[in-house]
């Protein structure tokens, strides 16, 4: 059934003198249920499009179940590398103040989290907690808090001293800002 649409796409591409690189193309079936996506047998220009379980688009990995576990693991890995720099620089011998370290965190780690915010709405609570743990580790390092300091105190101190929101609150803020900007620049496409 879906091959009907690939045939129409192929005709449209030919009409507009465009071409898709079949070698660089792949298909992913996004579903929380098990499906036999290998049976799709999609073809363009007579060549089969490879079926995959995940795809990277604009630097963000999407897995077939859209649970984003792979993406969260990648984010954690990238953040932890940068977090190591913050831990080293938070040592007294470097003489950096909390404000500078907080800004460093926002630049090095916060930017990674912010970039993935459109997907964060789809993250499970467990995945959000994994990302929050990264921020908590950074805050403990920057503010010289003990490892066993309760999370609610870490969040309170992060907000009061570093102006850092929790990951879920930051997600909400970015989403709200995104929607607000979109609405303020909306253009009516319909004419009466």
mmCIF file of C-alpha atoms in Angstrom, residues 20-187:
data_model
loop_
_atom_site.group_PDB
_atom_site.id
_atom_site.type_symbol
_atom_site.label_atom_id
_atom_site.label_comp_id
_atom_site.label_asym_id
_atom_site.label_seq_id
_atom_site.Cartn_x
_atom_site.Cartn_y
_atom_site.Cartn_z
ATOM 1 C CA UNK A 20 16.850 11.061 -4.099
ATOM 2 C CA UNK A 21 20.060 9.247 -3.271
ATOM 3 C CA UNK A 22 18.766 5.751 -2.503
ATOM 4 C CA UNK A 23 22.148 4.809 -1.000
ATOM 5 C CA UNK A 24 21.788 7.584 1.594
ATOM 6 C CA UNK A 25 18.098 6.917 2.250
ATOM 7 C CA UNK A 26 16.511 4.612 4.791
ATOM 8 C CA UNK A 27 13.113 3.953 6.290
ATOM 9 C CA UNK A 28 12.084 3.682 9.924
ATOM 10 C CA UNK A 29 8.686 2.605 11.195
ATOM 11 C CA UNK A 30 7.876 4.585 14.332
ATOM 12 C CA UNK A 31 5.629 2.540 16.595
ATOM 13 C CA UNK A 32 5.495 1.420 20.197
ATOM 14 C CA UNK A 33 4.269 -1.952 18.969
ATOM 15 C CA UNK A 34 6.310 -4.632 17.279
ATOM 16 C CA UNK A 35 5.844 -4.494 13.559
ATOM 17 C CA UNK A 36 7.645 -6.171 10.751
ATOM 18 C CA UNK A 37 9.121 -3.069 9.162
ATOM 19 C CA UNK A 38 11.496 -5.227 7.096
ATOM 20 C CA UNK A 39 8.475 -6.390 5.095
ATOM 21 C CA UNK A 40 7.778 -2.883 3.785
ATOM 22 C CA UNK A 41 10.056 -3.419 0.791
ATOM 23 C CA UNK A 42 10.036 0.269 -0.174
ATOM 24 C CA UNK A 43 11.567 1.042 -3.544
ATOM 25 C CA UNK A 44 12.580 4.189 -5.372
ATOM 26 C CA UNK A 45 13.924 4.035 -8.928
ATOM 27 C CA UNK A 46 13.648 0.239 -8.642
ATOM 28 C CA UNK A 47 16.116 0.132 -5.730
ATOM 29 C CA UNK A 48 15.118 -1.082 -2.267
ATOM 30 C CA UNK A 49 15.293 1.456 0.570
ATOM 31 C CA UNK A 50 17.031 -0.053 3.585
ATOM 32 C CA UNK A 51 14.923 -0.417 6.734
ATOM 33 C CA UNK A 52 16.538 0.554 10.056
ATOM 34 C CA UNK A 53 15.611 0.586 13.742
ATOM 35 C CA UNK A 54 16.941 4.114 14.332
ATOM 36 C CA UNK A 55 17.878 7.228 12.386
ATOM 37 C CA UNK A 56 19.889 10.354 13.112
ATOM 38 C CA UNK A 57 18.279 13.592 11.951
ATOM 39 C CA UNK A 58 19.848 17.003 12.632
ATOM 40 C CA UNK A 59 22.066 15.419 15.283
ATOM 41 C CA UNK A 60 19.220 13.760 17.177
ATOM 42 C CA UNK A 61 18.731 9.992 17.141
ATOM 43 C CA UNK A 62 15.198 8.709 16.758
ATOM 44 C CA UNK A 63 14.602 5.038 17.564
ATOM 45 C CA UNK A 64 11.687 3.051 16.160
ATOM 46 C CA UNK A 65 9.782 3.056 19.462
ATOM 47 C CA UNK A 66 10.345 6.803 19.998
ATOM 48 C CA UNK A 67 11.365 6.206 23.615
ATOM 49 C CA UNK A 68 14.619 8.138 23.014
ATOM 50 C CA UNK A 69 16.708 5.829 25.234
ATOM 51 C CA UNK A 70 19.537 5.883 22.685
ATOM 52 C CA UNK A 71 19.424 9.686 22.500
ATOM 53 C CA UNK A 72 19.477 10.027 26.294
ATOM 54 C CA UNK A 73 22.487 7.710 26.505
ATOM 55 C CA UNK A 74 24.282 9.816 23.885
ATOM 56 C CA UNK A 75 23.388 13.045 25.707
ATOM 57 C CA UNK A 76 24.633 11.575 28.990
ATOM 58 C CA UNK A 77 27.913 10.534 27.391
ATOM 59 C CA UNK A 78 28.484 13.968 25.831
ATOM 60 C CA UNK A 79 27.495 15.803 29.018
ATOM 61 C CA UNK A 80 29.656 13.621 31.254
ATOM 62 C CA UNK A 81 32.744 14.444 29.180
ATOM 63 C CA UNK A 82 32.080 18.152 29.672
ATOM 64 C CA UNK A 83 31.062 17.642 33.285
ATOM 65 C CA UNK A 84 34.551 16.324 33.959
ATOM 66 C CA UNK A 85 35.964 19.721 32.909
ATOM 67 C CA UNK A 86 33.632 21.491 35.343
ATOM 68 C CA UNK A 87 34.650 19.153 38.169
ATOM 69 C CA UNK A 88 38.319 19.924 37.533
ATOM 70 C CA UNK A 89 37.755 23.685 37.281
ATOM 71 C CA UNK A 90 35.638 23.750 40.447
ATOM 72 C CA UNK A 91 38.736 22.805 42.439
ATOM 73 C CA UNK A 92 39.871 25.654 44.722
ATOM 74 C CA UNK A 93 43.275 25.945 43.071
ATOM 75 C CA UNK A 94 41.668 27.306 39.885
ATOM 76 C CA UNK A 95 40.050 30.122 41.855
ATOM 77 C CA UNK A 96 36.874 30.300 39.771
ATOM 78 C CA UNK A 97 33.786 31.606 41.538
ATOM 79 C CA UNK A 98 30.389 29.899 41.554
ATOM 80 C CA UNK A 99 28.933 32.346 39.055
ATOM 81 C CA UNK A 100 31.662 31.645 36.503
ATOM 82 C CA UNK A 101 31.337 27.892 37.003
ATOM 83 C CA UNK A 102 27.547 28.155 36.663
ATOM 84 C CA UNK A 103 27.935 30.006 33.366
ATOM 85 C CA UNK A 104 30.465 27.414 32.247
ATOM 86 C CA UNK A 105 27.928 24.672 33.040
ATOM 87 C CA UNK A 106 25.228 26.478 31.056
ATOM 88 C CA UNK A 107 27.587 26.853 28.088
ATOM 89 C CA UNK A 108 29.100 23.385 28.074
ATOM 90 C CA UNK A 109 26.339 21.114 29.381
ATOM 91 C CA UNK A 110 23.164 23.182 29.378
ATOM 92 C CA UNK A 111 23.535 23.841 25.660
ATOM 93 C CA UNK A 112 23.438 20.099 24.939
ATOM 94 C CA UNK A 113 20.281 19.670 27.015
ATOM 95 C CA UNK A 114 18.648 22.750 25.479
ATOM 96 C CA UNK A 115 19.338 21.569 21.928
ATOM 97 C CA UNK A 116 17.388 18.373 22.533
ATOM 98 C CA UNK A 117 14.414 20.122 24.158
ATOM 99 C CA UNK A 118 11.935 19.462 21.312
ATOM 100 C CA UNK A 119 12.341 15.737 22.015
ATOM 101 C CA UNK A 120 12.325 16.095 25.799
ATOM 102 C CA UNK A 121 8.520 16.258 25.838
ATOM 103 C CA UNK A 122 8.563 12.652 24.663
ATOM 104 C CA UNK A 123 11.161 11.494 27.198
ATOM 105 C CA UNK A 124 10.015 9.143 29.909
ATOM 106 C CA UNK A 125 10.190 10.305 33.502
ATOM 107 C CA UNK A 126 13.100 7.914 33.983
ATOM 108 C CA UNK A 127 15.058 9.547 31.144
ATOM 109 C CA UNK A 128 14.377 13.032 32.536
ATOM 110 C CA UNK A 129 15.744 11.803 35.886
ATOM 111 C CA UNK A 130 18.931 10.613 34.156
ATOM 112 C CA UNK A 131 19.454 14.085 32.714
ATOM 113 C CA UNK A 132 18.604 15.731 36.030
ATOM 114 C CA UNK A 133 21.274 13.576 37.697
ATOM 115 C CA UNK A 134 23.870 15.136 35.382
ATOM 116 C CA UNK A 135 22.817 18.630 36.420
ATOM 117 C CA UNK A 136 22.744 17.631 40.089
ATOM 118 C CA UNK A 137 26.315 16.333 39.834
ATOM 119 C CA UNK A 138 27.449 19.619 38.287
ATOM 120 C CA UNK A 139 25.677 21.695 40.942
ATOM 121 C CA UNK A 140 27.188 19.621 43.753
ATOM 122 C CA UNK A 141 30.625 20.197 42.241
ATOM 123 C CA UNK A 142 30.154 23.922 41.637
ATOM 124 C CA UNK A 143 28.605 24.675 45.034
ATOM 125 C CA UNK A 144 30.842 22.197 46.894
ATOM 126 C CA UNK A 145 27.844 20.273 48.227
ATOM 127 C CA UNK A 146 28.261 16.801 49.667
ATOM 128 C CA UNK A 147 27.486 13.850 47.409
ATOM 129 C CA UNK A 148 24.590 12.779 49.649
ATOM 130 C CA UNK A 149 22.907 16.206 49.673
ATOM 131 C CA UNK A 150 19.200 15.572 48.949
ATOM 132 C CA UNK A 151 18.046 16.487 45.456
ATOM 133 C CA UNK A 152 15.450 18.994 46.638
ATOM 134 C CA UNK A 153 18.191 20.979 48.411
ATOM 135 C CA UNK A 154 20.432 20.739 45.337
ATOM 136 C CA UNK A 155 17.586 22.092 43.163
ATOM 137 C CA UNK A 156 16.888 24.916 45.632
ATOM 138 C CA UNK A 157 20.561 25.915 45.824
ATOM 139 C CA UNK A 158 20.962 25.647 42.039
ATOM 140 C CA UNK A 159 18.108 28.060 41.492
ATOM 141 C CA UNK A 160 19.045 30.525 44.249
ATOM 142 C CA UNK A 161 22.792 30.668 43.631
ATOM 143 C CA UNK A 162 23.174 29.775 39.950
ATOM 144 C CA UNK A 163 19.737 30.621 38.520
ATOM 145 C CA UNK A 164 19.453 27.045 37.219
ATOM 146 C CA UNK A 165 16.014 25.514 36.770
ATOM 147 C CA UNK A 166 15.465 21.775 37.071
ATOM 148 C CA UNK A 167 15.611 19.938 33.747
ATOM 149 C CA UNK A 168 11.824 19.492 33.641
ATOM 150 C CA UNK A 169 11.208 23.167 34.504
ATOM 151 C CA UNK A 170 13.749 24.246 31.895
ATOM 152 C CA UNK A 171 11.926 22.058 29.373
ATOM 153 C CA UNK A 172 8.655 23.756 30.247
ATOM 154 C CA UNK A 173 10.245 27.220 29.974
ATOM 155 C CA UNK A 174 11.791 26.479 26.566
ATOM 156 C CA UNK A 175 8.533 24.983 25.278
ATOM 157 C CA UNK A 176 6.556 27.972 26.503
ATOM 158 C CA UNK A 177 9.033 30.383 24.901
ATOM 159 C CA UNK A 178 8.978 28.424 21.629
ATOM 160 C CA UNK A 179 5.180 28.424 21.430
ATOM 161 C CA UNK A 180 5.010 32.090 22.460
ATOM 162 C CA UNK A 181 7.476 33.094 19.760
ATOM 163 C CA UNK A 182 5.596 31.041 17.195
ATOM 164 C CA UNK A 183 2.296 32.646 18.113
ATOM 165 C CA UNK A 184 3.720 36.172 18.078
ATOM 166 C CA UNK A 185 5.050 35.638 14.551
ATOM 167 C CA UNK A 186 2.077 33.744 13.196
ATOM 168 C CA UNK A 187 0.812 34.711 9.795
#
